[in-house]
Short mmCIF file of C-alpha atoms and ligand atoms in Angstrom, two decimals:
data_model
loop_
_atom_site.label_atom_id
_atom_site.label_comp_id
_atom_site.label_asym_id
_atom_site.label_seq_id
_atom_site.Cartn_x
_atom_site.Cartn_y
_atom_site.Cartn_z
CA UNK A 1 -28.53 -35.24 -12.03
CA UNK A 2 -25.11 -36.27 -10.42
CA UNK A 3 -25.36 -38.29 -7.41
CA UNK A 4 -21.82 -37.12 -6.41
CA UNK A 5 -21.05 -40.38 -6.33
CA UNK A 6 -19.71 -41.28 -9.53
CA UNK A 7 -16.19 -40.87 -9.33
CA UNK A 8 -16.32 -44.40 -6.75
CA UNK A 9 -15.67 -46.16 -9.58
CA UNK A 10 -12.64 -44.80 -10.09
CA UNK A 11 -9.37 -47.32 -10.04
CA UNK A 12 -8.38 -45.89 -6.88
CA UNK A 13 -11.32 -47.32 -5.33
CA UNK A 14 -11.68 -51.16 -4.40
CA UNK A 15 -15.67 -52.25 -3.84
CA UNK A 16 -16.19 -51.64 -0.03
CA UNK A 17 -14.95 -47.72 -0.70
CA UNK A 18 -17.99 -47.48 -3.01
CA UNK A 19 -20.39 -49.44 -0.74
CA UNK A 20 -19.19 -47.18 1.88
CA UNK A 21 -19.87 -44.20 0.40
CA UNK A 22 -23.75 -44.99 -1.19
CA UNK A 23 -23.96 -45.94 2.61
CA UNK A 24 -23.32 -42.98 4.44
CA UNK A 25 -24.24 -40.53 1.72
CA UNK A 26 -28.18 -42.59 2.01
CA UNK A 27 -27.77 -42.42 6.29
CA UNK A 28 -26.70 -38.54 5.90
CA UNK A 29 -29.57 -37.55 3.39
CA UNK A 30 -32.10 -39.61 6.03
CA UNK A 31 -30.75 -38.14 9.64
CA UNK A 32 -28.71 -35.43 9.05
CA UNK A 33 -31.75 -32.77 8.30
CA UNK A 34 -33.27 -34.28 11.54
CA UNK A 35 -30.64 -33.12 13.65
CA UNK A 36 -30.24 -29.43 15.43
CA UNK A 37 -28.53 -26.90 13.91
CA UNK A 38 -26.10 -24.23 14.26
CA UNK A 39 -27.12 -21.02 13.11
CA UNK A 40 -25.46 -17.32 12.81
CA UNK A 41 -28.07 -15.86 14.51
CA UNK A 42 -28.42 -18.32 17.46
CA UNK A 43 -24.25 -18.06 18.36
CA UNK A 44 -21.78 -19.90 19.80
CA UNK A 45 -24.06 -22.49 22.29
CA UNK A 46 -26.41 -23.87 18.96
CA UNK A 47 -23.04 -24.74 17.04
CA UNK A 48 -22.13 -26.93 20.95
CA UNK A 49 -25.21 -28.63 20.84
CA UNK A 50 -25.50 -29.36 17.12
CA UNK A 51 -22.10 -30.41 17.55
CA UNK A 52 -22.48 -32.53 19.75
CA UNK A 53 -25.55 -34.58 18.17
CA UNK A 54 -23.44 -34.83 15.14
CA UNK A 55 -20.75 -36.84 17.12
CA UNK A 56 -23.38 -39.06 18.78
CA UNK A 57 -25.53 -39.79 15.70
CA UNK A 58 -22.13 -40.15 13.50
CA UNK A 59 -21.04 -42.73 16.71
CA UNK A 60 -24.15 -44.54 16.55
CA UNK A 61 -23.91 -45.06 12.82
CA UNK A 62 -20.82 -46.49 13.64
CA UNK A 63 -19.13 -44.32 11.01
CA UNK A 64 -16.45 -42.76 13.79
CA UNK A 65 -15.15 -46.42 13.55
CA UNK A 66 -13.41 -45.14 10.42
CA UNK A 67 -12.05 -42.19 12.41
CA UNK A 68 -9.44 -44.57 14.90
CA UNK A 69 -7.25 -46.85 13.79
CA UNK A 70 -6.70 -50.42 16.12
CA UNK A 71 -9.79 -53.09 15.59
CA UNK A 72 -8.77 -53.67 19.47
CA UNK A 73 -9.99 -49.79 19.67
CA UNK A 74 -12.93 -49.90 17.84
CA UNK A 75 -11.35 -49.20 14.58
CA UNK A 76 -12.93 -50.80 11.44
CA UNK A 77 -9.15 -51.82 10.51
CA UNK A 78 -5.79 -51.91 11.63
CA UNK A 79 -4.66 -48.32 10.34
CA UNK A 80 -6.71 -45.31 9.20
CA UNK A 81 -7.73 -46.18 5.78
CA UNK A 82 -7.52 -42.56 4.04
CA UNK A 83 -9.72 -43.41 1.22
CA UNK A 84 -12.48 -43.94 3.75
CA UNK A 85 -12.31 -41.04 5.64
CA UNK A 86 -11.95 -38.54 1.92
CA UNK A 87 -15.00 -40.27 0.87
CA UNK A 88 -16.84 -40.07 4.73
CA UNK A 89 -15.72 -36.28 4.81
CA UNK A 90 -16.38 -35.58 1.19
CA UNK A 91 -20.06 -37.35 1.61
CA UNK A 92 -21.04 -35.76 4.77
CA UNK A 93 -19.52 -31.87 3.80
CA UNK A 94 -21.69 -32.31 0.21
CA UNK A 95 -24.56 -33.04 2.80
CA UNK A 96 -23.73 -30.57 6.37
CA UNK A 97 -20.71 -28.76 6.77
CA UNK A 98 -21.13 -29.20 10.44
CA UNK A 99 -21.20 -33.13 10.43
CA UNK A 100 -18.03 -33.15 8.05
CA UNK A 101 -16.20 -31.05 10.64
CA UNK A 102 -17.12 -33.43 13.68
CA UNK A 103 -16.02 -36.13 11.89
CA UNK A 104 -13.06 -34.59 10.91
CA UNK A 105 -12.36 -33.93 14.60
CA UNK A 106 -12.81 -37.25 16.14
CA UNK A 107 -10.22 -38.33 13.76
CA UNK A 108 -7.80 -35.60 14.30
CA UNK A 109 -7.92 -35.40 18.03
CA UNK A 110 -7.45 -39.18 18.55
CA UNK A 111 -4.45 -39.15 15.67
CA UNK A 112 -1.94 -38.83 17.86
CA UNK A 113 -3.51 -41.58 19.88
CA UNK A 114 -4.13 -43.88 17.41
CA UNK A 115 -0.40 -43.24 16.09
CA UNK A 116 1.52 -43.27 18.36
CA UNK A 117 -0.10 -43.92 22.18
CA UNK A 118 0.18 -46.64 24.43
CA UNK A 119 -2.35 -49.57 24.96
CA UNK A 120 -3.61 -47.66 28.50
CA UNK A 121 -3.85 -44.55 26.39
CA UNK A 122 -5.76 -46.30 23.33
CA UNK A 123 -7.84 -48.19 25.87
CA UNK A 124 -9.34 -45.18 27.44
CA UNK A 125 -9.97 -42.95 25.02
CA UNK A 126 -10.35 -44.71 21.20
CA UNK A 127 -13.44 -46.88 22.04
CA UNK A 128 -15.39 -43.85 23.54
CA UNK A 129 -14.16 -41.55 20.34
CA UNK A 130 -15.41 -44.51 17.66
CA UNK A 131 -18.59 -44.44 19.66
CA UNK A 132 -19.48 -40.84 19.55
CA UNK A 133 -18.96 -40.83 23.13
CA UNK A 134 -15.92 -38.85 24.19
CA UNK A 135 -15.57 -35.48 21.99
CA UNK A 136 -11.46 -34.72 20.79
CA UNK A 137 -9.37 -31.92 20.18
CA UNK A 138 -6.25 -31.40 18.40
CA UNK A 139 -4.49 -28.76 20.26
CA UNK A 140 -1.18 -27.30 18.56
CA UNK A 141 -1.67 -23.75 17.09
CA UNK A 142 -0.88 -20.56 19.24
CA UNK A 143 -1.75 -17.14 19.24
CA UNK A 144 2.48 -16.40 17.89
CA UNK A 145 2.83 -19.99 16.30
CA UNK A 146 0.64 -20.73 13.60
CA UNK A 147 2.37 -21.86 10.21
CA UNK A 148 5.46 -21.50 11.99
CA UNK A 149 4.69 -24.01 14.98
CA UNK A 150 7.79 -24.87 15.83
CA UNK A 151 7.56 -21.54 17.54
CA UNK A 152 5.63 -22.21 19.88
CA UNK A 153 5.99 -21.14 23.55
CA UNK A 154 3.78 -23.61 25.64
CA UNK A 155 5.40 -24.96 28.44
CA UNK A 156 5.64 -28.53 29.66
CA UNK A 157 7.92 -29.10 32.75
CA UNK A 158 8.33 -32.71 34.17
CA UNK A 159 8.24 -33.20 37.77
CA UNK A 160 8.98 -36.47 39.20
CA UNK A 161 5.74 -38.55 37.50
CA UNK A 162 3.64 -35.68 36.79
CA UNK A 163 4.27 -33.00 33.90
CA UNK A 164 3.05 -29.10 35.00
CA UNK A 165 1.75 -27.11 31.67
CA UNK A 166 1.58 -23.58 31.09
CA UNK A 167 0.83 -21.42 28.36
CA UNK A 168 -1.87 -21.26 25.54
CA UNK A 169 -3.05 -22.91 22.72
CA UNK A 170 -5.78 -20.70 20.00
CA UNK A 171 -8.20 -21.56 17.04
CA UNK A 172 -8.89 -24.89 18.75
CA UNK A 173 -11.50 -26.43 17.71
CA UNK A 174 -14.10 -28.39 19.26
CA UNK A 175 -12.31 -26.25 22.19
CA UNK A 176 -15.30 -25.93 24.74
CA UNK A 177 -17.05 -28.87 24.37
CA UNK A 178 -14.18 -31.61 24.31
CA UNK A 179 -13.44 -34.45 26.73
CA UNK A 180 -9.48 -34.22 25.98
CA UNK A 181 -7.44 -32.36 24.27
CA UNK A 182 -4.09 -33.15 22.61
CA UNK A 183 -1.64 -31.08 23.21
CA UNK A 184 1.49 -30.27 21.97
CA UNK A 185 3.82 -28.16 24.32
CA UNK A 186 7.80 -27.59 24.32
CA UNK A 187 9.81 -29.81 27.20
CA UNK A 188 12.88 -28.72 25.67
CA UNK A 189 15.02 -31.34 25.01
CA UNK A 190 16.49 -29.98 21.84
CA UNK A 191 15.89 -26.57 20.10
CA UNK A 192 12.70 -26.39 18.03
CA UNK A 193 10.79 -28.80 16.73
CA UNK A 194 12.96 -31.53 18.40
CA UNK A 195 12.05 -30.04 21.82
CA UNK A 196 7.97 -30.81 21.55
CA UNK A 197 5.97 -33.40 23.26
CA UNK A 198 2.55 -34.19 22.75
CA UNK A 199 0.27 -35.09 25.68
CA UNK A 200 -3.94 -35.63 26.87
CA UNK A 201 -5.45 -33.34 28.69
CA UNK A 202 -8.85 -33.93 30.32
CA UNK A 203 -11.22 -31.53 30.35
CA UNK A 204 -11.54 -29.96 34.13
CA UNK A 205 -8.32 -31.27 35.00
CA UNK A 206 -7.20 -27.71 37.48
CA UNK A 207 -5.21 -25.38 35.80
CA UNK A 208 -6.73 -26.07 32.34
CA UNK A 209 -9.54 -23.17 31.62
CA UNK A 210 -11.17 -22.02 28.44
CA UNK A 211 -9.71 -18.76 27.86
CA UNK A 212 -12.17 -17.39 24.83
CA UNK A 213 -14.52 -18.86 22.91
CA UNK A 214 -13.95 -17.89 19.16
CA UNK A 215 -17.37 -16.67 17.21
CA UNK A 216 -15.84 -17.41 13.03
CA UNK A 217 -17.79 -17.16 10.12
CA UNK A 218 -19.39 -20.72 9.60
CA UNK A 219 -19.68 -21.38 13.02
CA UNK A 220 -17.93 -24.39 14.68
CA UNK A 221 -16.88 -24.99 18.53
CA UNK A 222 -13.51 -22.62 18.38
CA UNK A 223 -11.49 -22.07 21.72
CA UNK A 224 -8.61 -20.05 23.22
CA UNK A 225 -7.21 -22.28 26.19
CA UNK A 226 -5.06 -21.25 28.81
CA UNK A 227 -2.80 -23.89 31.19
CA UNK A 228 -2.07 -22.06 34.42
CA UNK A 229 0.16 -24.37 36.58
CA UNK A 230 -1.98 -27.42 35.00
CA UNK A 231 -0.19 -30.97 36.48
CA UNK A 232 -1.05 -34.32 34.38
CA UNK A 233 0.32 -37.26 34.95
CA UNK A 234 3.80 -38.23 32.92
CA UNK A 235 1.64 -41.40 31.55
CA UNK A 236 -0.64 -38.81 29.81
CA UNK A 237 2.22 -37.84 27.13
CA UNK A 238 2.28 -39.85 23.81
CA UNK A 239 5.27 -41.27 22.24
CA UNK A 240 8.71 -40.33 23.86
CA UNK A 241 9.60 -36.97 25.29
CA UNK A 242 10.84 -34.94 22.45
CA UNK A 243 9.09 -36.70 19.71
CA UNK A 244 5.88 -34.42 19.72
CA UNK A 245 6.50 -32.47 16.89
CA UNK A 246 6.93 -35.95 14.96
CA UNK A 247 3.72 -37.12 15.95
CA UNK A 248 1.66 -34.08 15.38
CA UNK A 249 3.36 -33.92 11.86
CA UNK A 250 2.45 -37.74 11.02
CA UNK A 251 -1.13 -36.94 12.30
CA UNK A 252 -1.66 -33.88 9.69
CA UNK A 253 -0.07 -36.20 7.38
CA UNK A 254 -3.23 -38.58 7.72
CA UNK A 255 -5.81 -36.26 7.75
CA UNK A 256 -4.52 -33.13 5.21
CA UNK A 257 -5.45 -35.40 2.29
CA UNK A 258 -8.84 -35.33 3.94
CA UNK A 259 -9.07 -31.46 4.15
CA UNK A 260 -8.86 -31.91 -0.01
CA UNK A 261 -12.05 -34.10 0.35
CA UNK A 262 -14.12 -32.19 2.53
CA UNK A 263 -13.31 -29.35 -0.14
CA UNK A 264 -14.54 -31.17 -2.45
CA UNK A 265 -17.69 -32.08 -0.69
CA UNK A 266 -18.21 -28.46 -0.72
CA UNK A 267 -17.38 -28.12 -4.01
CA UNK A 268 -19.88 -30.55 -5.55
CA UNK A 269 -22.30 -29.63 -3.60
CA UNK A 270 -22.03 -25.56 -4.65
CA UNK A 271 -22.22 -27.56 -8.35
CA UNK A 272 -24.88 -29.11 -7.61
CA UNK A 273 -26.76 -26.02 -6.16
CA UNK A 274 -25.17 -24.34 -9.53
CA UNK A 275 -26.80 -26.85 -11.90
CA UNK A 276 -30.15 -26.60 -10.64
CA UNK A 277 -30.57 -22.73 -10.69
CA UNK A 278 -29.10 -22.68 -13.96
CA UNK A 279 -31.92 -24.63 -15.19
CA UNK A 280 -34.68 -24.00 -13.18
CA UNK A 281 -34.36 -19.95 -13.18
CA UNK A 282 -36.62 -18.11 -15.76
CA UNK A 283 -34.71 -15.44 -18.00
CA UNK A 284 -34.43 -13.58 -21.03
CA UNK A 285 -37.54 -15.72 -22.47
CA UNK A 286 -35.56 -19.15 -21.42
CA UNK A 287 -33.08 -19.87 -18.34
CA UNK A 288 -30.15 -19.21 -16.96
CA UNK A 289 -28.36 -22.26 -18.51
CA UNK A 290 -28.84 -21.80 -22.15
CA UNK A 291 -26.83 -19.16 -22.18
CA UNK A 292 -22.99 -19.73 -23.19
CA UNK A 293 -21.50 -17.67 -20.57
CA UNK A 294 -23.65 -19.83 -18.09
CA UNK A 295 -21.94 -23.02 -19.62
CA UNK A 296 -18.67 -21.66 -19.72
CA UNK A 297 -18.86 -21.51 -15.63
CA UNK A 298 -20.26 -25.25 -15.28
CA UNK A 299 -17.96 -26.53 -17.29
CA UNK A 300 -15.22 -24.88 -15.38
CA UNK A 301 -16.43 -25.72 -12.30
CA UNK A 302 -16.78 -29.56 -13.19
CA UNK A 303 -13.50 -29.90 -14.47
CA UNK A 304 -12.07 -28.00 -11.36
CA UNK A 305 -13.83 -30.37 -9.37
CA UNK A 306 -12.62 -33.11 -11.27
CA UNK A 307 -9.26 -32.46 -11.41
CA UNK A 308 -9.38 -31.86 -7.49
CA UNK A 309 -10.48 -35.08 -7.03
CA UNK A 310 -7.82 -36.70 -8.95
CA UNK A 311 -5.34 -35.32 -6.77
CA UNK A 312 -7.23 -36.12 -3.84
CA UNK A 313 -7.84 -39.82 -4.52
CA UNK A 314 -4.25 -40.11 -5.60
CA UNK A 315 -2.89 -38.74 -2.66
CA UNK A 316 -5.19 -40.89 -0.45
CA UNK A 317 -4.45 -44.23 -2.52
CA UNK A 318 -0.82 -43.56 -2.56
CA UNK A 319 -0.97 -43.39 1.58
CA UNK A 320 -2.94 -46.46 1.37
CA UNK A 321 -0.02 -48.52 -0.15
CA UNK A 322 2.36 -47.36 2.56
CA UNK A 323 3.96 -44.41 0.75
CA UNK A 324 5.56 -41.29 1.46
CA UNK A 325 2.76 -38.49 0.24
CA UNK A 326 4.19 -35.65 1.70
CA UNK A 327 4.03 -33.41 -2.21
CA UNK A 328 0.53 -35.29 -3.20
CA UNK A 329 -1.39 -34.43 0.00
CA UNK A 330 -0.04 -31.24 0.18
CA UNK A 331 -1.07 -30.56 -3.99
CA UNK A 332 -4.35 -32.04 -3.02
CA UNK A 333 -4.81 -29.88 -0.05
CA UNK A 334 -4.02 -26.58 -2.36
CA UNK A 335 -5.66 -27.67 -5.44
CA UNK A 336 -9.00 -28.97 -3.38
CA UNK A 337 -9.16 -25.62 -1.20
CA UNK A 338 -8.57 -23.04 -4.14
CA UNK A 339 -10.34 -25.00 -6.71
CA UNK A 340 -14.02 -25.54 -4.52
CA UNK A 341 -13.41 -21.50 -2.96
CA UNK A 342 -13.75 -20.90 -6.99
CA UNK A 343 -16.65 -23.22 -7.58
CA UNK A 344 -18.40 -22.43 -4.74
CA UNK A 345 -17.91 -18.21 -5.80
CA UNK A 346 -19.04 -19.12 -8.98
CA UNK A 347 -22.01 -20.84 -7.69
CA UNK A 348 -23.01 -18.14 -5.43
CA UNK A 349 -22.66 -16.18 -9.15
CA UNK A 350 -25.74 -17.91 -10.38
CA UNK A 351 -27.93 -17.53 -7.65
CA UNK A 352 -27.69 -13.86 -8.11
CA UNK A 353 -29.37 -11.74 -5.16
CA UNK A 354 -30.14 -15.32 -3.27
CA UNK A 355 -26.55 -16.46 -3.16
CA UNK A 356 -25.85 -14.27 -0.51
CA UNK A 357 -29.03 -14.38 1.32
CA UNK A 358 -28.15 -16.17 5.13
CA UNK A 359 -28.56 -19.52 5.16
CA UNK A 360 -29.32 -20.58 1.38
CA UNK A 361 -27.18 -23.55 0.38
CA UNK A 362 -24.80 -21.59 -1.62
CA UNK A 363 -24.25 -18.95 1.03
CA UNK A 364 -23.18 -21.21 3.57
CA UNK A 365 -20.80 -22.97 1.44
CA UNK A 366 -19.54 -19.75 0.56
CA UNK A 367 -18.87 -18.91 4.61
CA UNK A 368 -17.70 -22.88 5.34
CA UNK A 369 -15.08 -23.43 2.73
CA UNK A 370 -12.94 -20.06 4.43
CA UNK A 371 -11.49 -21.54 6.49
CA UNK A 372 -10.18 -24.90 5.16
CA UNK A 373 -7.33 -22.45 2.64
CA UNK A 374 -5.62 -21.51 6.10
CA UNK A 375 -5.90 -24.14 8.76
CA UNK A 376 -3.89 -27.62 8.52
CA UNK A 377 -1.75 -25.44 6.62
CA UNK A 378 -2.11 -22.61 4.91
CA UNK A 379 -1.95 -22.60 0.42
CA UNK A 380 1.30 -20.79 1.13
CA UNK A 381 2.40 -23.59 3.35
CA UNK A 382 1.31 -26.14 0.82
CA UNK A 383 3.39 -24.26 -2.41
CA UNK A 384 6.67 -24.28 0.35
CA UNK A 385 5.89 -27.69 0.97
CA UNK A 386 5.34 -28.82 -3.00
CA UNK A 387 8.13 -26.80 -3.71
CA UNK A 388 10.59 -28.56 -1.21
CA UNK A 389 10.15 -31.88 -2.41
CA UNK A 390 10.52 -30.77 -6.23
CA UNK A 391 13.88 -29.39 -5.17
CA UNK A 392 15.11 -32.62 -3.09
CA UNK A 393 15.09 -34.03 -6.52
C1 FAD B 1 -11.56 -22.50 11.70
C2 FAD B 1 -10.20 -22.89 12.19
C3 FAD B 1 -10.02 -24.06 12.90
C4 FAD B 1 -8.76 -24.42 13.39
N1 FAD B 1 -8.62 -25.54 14.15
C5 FAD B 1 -7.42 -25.81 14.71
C6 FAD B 1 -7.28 -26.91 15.61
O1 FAD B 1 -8.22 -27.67 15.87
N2 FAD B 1 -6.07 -27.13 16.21
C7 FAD B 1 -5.00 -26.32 15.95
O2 FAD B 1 -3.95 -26.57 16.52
N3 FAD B 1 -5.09 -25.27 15.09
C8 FAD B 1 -6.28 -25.00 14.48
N4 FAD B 1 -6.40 -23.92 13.63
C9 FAD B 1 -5.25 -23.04 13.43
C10 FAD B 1 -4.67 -23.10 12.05
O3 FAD B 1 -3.95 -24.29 11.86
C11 FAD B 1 -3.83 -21.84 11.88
O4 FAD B 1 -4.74 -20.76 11.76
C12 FAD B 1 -2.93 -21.90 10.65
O5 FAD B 1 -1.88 -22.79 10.88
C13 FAD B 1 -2.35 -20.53 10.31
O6 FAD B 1 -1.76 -19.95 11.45
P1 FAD B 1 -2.10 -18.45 11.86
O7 FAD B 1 -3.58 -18.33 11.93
O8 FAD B 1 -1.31 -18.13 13.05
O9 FAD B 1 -1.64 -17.61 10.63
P2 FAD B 1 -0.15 -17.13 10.33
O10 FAD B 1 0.82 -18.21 10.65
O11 FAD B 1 0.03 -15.80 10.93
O12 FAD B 1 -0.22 -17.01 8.75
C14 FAD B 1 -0.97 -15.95 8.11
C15 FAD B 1 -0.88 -16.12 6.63
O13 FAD B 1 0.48 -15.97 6.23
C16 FAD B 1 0.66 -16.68 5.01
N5 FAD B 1 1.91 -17.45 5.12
C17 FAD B 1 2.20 -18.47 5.97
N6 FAD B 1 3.45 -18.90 5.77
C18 FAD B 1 3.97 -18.13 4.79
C19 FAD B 1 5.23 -18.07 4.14
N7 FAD B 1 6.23 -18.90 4.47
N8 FAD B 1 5.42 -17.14 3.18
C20 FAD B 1 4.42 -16.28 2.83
N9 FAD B 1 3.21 -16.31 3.40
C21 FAD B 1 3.00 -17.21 4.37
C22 FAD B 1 -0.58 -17.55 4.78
O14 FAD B 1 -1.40 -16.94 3.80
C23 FAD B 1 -1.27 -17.51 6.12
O15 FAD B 1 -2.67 -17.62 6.00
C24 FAD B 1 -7.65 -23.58 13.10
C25 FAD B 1 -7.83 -22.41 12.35
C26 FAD B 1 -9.08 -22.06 11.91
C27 FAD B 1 -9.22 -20.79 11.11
#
């Protein structure tokens, strides 16, 4: 049986990246199970609190040190090492969608703050994030700019050394049950994407409410927020006044690659679930997997996986040696996302009647992979993106 481990040894990998992952792919087979979870049935409040005991048990582990960059900050290094946090995400999504996505969010809420934010800024919030402590949003999407955000509307007007926010921000997640929020918001000082700056928001601060909470299909702390007259101070924005746009756009960079990985946690996990139906269920006098048409899928969905994975490990080595990955993260993103959405159907194929029953393995990673073809960009976005770079050529 595949551990999901295997492709560590890969030349992309140097030894700690394959102690790493053993590590945390042991601690999440030993805790995660332990922990609360969210559940269609039990809405909106059971995905907050199981959440929430993901980010503190994922703190305590110390595994959110991977999350932050600065070892000032609590970060294990320097920068964000991307091959640590594909093979964290890809671990944790084989085990619980839910703990992949908290992760993921630690990371992508502090980005900005890790990239590009002052020492107050680091000082206050990166410690509590590495330890599970403070809970981060990424707040950039709105309900008229989604793949086109340099649409967006959100208003941030400096006054003397405060900056007054209004406007609204949508499919934000972790929106609810964060500390801070990052948020991107126009201050005009070009047209665009040159007029954006990004800035934290505290949760309670007046003026900031939680608009809607969003129920979605695998269920994750979603939020509509609203900024009504909301005053922060000026120190709150990160990096210079017009350069938001910039630094939300370097964040994705960091962490698309890792959408590909938690895909592919998905993915070889649905394989997984795939391979042991196939030859555990009773049929026609022998099981599922000796017929060909059975073996036609798993070898498809093995070498889908596989070629995923090659992508995403290239992507996340190249951005480990300080290059410009702009078409490899964006083919990993696409090929990951399409490639497990197939596996995963396929999976769901050989399970039959149980595939779709609520809550089997397969049927959650049917409802949990959904979402990762449209957010951080959508596979249309991705193809624009590929096809852009072929064309600078
Ligand atoms: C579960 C979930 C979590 C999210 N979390 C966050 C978060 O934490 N923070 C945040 O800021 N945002 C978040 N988002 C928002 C996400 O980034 C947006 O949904 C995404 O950017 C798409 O925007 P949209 O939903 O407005 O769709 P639209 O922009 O309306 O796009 C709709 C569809 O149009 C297609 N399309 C897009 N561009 C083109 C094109 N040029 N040509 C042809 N077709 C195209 C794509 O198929 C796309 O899916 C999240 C979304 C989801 C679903």
């Amino acid at each position: 049986m595949s551990t999901g481990l295997e492709h560590t040894s890969w030349p992309f990998f140097e030894g700690r990246h394959g102690e790493l992952a053993h590590a945390v792919d042991a601690w999440a087979a030993a805790t995660l199970p332990t922990l609360p979870h969210e559940d269609m049935a039990l809405g909106a409040r059971a995905a907050d609190e199981a959440c929430r005991a993901r980010v503190k048990a994922l703190g305590q582990a110390g595994w959110l040190r991977h999350a932050v960059g600065g070892t000032a900050w609590g970060g294990v290094g320097e920068a964000i090492d991307t091959r640590s946090i594909c093979l964290l995400r890809e671990t944790l999504a084989r085990h619980d969608g839910l703990a992949d996505f908290a992760f993921a969010m630690q990371g992508l809420g502090s980005g900005a703050i890790s990239l590009a934010g002052d020492d107050a800024q680091k000082a206050r919030w990166l410690p509590a994030v590495a330890r599970g402590e403070a809970l981060a949003a990424f707040a950039l999407s709105e309900p008229d700019a989604g793949s086109d955000v340099a649409a967006m509307q959100c208003a941030a007007r400096v006054e003397g050394d405060t900056v007054v926010l209004n406007g609204e921000k949508t499919w934000i997640s972790n929106g609810g049950i964060a500390d801070f929020y990052v948020v991107f918001a126009r201050t005009g000082e070009a047209a665009g994407s040159r007029g954006i700056s990004a800035f934290v928001v505290e949760a309670g601060t007046p003026g900031f409410e939680v608009a809607e909470r969003i129920a979605v299909i695998a269920p994750h702390p979603l939020a509509r927020l609203r900024f009504s007259d909301c005053r922060i101070p000026l120190s709150h924005r990160i990096g210079g006044a017009g350069e938001g746009f910039k630094v939300a756009m370097r964040t994705l960079d960091v962490f698309r690659t890792s959408v590909a990985a938690a895909a592919l946690g998905f993915g070889r996990r649905a394989l997984q679930e795939g391979l042991h139906r196939a030859k555990t269920r009773p049929m026609f006098g022998g099981v599922l997997a000796d017929y060909q048409l059975t073996q036609a899928k798993l070898a498809d969905m093995a070498t889908t996986l596989d070629g995923a994975a090659l992508l995403t490990y290239r992507a996340a080595w190249l951005r480990d040696q300080g290059r410009n990955v702009t078409k490899e993260a964006a083919m990993a993103k696409m090929a990951a996302t399409e490639g497990a959405q197939q596996v995963i159907d396929a999976a769901v194929q050989l399970w039959g009647g149980r595939g779709v029953v609520s809550d089997e393995p397969v049927e959650r990673l049917y409802r949990e992979i959904r979402a990762l073809r449209i957010y951080e960009g959508a596979t249309e976005v991705q193809k624009l993106i590929i096809a852009r770079e072929l064309l600078k050529t």
